[in-house]
Short mmCIF file of C-alpha atoms in Angstrom, two decimals:
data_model
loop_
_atom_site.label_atom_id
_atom_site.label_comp_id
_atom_site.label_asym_id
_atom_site.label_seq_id
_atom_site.Cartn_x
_atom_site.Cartn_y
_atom_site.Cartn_z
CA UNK T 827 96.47 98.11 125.72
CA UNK T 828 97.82 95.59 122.83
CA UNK T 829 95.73 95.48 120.22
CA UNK T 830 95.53 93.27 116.79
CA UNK T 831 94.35 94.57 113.24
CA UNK T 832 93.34 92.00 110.50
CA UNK T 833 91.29 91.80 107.47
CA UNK T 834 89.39 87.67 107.75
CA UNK T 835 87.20 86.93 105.06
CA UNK T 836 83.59 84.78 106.49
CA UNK T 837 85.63 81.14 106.91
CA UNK T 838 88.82 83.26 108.50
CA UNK T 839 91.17 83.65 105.85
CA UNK T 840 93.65 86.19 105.86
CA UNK T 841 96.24 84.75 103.26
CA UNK T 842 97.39 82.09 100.45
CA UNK T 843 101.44 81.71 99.13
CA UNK T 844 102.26 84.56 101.75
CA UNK T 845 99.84 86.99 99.93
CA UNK T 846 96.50 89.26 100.87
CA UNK T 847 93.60 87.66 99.10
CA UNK T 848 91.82 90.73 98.20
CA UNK T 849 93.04 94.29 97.36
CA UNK T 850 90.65 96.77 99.44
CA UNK T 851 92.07 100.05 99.30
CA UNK T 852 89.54 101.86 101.91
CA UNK T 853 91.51 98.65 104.52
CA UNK T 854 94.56 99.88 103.59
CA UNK T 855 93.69 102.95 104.13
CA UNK T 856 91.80 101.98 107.04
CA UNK T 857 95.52 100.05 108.19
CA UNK T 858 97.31 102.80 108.14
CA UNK T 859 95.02 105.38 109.69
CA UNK T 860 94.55 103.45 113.38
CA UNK T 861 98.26 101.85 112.88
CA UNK T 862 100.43 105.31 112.01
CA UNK T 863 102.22 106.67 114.86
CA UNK T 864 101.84 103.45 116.92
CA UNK T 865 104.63 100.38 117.09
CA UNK T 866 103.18 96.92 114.86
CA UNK T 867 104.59 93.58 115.86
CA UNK T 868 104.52 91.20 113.08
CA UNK T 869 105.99 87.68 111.66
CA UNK T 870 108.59 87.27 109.56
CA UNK T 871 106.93 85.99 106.75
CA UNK T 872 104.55 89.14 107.00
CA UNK T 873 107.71 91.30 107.08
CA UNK T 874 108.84 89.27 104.06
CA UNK T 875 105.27 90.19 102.00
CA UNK T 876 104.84 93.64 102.57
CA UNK T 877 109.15 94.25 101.83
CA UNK T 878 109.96 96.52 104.01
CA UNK T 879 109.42 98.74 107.41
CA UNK T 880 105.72 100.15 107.03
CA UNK T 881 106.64 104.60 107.49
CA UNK T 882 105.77 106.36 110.58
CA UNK T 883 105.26 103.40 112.68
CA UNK T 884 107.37 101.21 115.03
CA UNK T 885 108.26 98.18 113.61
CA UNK T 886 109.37 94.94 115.66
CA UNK T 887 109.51 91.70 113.45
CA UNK T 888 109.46 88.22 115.02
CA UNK T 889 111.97 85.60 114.03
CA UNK T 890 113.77 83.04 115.29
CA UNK T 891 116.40 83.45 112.34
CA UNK T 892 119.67 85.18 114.16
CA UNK T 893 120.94 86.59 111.13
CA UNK T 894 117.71 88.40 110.14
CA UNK T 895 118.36 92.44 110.46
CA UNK T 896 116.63 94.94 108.11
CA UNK T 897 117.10 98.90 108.77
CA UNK T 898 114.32 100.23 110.48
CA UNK T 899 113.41 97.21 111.82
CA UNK T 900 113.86 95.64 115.27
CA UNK T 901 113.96 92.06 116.04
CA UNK T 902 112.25 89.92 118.68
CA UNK T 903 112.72 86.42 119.05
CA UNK T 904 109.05 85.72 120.19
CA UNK T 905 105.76 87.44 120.94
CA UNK T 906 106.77 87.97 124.70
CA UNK T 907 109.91 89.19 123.93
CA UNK T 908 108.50 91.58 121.11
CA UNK T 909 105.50 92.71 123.43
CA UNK T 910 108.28 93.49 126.17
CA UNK T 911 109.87 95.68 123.62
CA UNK T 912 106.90 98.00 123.08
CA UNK T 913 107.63 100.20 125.76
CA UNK T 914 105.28 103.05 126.24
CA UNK T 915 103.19 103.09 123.42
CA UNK T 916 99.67 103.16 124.28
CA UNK T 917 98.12 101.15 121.83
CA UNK T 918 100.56 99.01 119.82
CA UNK T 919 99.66 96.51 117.16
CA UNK T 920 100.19 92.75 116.03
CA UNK T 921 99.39 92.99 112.71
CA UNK T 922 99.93 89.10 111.58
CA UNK T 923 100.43 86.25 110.47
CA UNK T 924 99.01 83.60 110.98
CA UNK T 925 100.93 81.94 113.69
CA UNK T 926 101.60 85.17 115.08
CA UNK T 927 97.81 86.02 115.70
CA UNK T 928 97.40 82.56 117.49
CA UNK T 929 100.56 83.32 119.93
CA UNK T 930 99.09 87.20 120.65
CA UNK T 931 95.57 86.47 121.12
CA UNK T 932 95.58 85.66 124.71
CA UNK T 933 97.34 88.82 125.25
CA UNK T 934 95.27 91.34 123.39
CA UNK T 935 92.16 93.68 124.43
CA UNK T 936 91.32 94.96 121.08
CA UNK T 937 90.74 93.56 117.62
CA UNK T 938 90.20 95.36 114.72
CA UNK T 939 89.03 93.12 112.46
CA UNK T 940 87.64 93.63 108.78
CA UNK T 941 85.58 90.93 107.94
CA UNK T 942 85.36 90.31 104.04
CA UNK T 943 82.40 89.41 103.22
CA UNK T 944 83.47 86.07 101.64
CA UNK T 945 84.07 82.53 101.40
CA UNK T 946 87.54 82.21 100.16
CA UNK T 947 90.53 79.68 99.70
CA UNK T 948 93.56 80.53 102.01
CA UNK T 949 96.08 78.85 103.48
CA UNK T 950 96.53 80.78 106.54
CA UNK T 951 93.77 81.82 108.89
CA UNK T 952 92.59 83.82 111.51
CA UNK T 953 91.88 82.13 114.98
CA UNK T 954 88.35 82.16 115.60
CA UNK T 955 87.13 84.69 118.71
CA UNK T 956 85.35 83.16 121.43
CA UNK T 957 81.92 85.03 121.58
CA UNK T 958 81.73 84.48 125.32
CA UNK T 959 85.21 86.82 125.45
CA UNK T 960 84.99 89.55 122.93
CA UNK T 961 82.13 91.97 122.58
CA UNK T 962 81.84 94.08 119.20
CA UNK T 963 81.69 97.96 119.59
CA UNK T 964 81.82 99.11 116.68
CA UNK T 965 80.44 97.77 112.77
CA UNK T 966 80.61 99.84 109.52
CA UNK T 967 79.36 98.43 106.87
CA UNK T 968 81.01 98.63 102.78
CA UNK T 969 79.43 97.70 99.72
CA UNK T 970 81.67 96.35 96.78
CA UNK T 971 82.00 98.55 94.36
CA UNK T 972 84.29 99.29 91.12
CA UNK T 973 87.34 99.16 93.66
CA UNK T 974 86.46 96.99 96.00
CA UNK T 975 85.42 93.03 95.32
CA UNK T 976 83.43 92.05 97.91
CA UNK T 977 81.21 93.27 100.75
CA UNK T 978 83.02 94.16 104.00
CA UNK T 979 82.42 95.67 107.43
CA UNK T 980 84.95 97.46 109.94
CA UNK T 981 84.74 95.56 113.13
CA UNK T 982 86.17 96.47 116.48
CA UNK T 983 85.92 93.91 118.92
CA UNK T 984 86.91 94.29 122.95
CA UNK T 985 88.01 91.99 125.38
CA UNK T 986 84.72 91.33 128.28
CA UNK T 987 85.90 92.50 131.38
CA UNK T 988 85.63 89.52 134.00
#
């Protein structure tokens, strides 16, 4: 089962200038918890943000940039090619950007999606989920507090069987 983990704020922003928009440590926590031990397929760009292989996880970057290599890091040329790669993990996980969320959609079951309770300025976003294909399972609500900025909810959303 692929799966995809993001953190959207209410108008689907996940990033501006290649950066997070918020810092939410009980999502990063959160991150690494369901991602650890699994294999995460992400962008370059992405990649390029967080700086290097995430520990005790899989990871596959996607670029179309031949002389990209990083240790600890294996290369795909595109989302097919990357998902081919997985192998048998049982629940791996594209973990962004942008772009790459658009290409994956169609191919995952599971999102795990925190929504930040927000309306912020981003210039990447999140592709919208058709109601009339995903289901949510599972919401956990978070107030802000003196660590967290805003209002946000752990959302786990499933693919409708036909």
């Amino acid at each position: 089962m692929l799966s995809m983990i993001v953190a959207a704020s209410e108008n689907n922003a996940i990033g501006k200038y290649n950066e997070l928009l918020w810092h939410l440590p009980k999502d990063l926590k959160y991150f690494k918890e369901v991602t650890s031990g699994h294999c995460i397929i992400m962008g370059r760009k992405t990649f390029d943000s967080i700086g290097k292989p995430l520990p005790k996880r899989r990871n596959i970057v996607i670029t179309r940039r031949e002389e990209f290599e990083v240790e600890g890091v294996e290369v795909a040329n595109d989302i097919e090619a990357a998902i081919d790669m997985v192998g048998e993990d049982q629940e791996p996980f594209i973990v962004g950007g942008g772009t790459i969320y658009e290409q994956a959609l169609h191919y995952v079951n599971r999102v795990y999606l925190t929504r930040v309770h927000a309306h912020v300025n981003g210039d990447t976003f999140f592709p919208e989920l058709d109601l009339n294909e995903w289901q949510r399972v599972l919401h956990e609500s978070h107030k802000k507090d003196a660590k967290h900025a805003y209002d946000f909810s752990f959302e786990v959303w499933d693919r409708k069987k036909d």
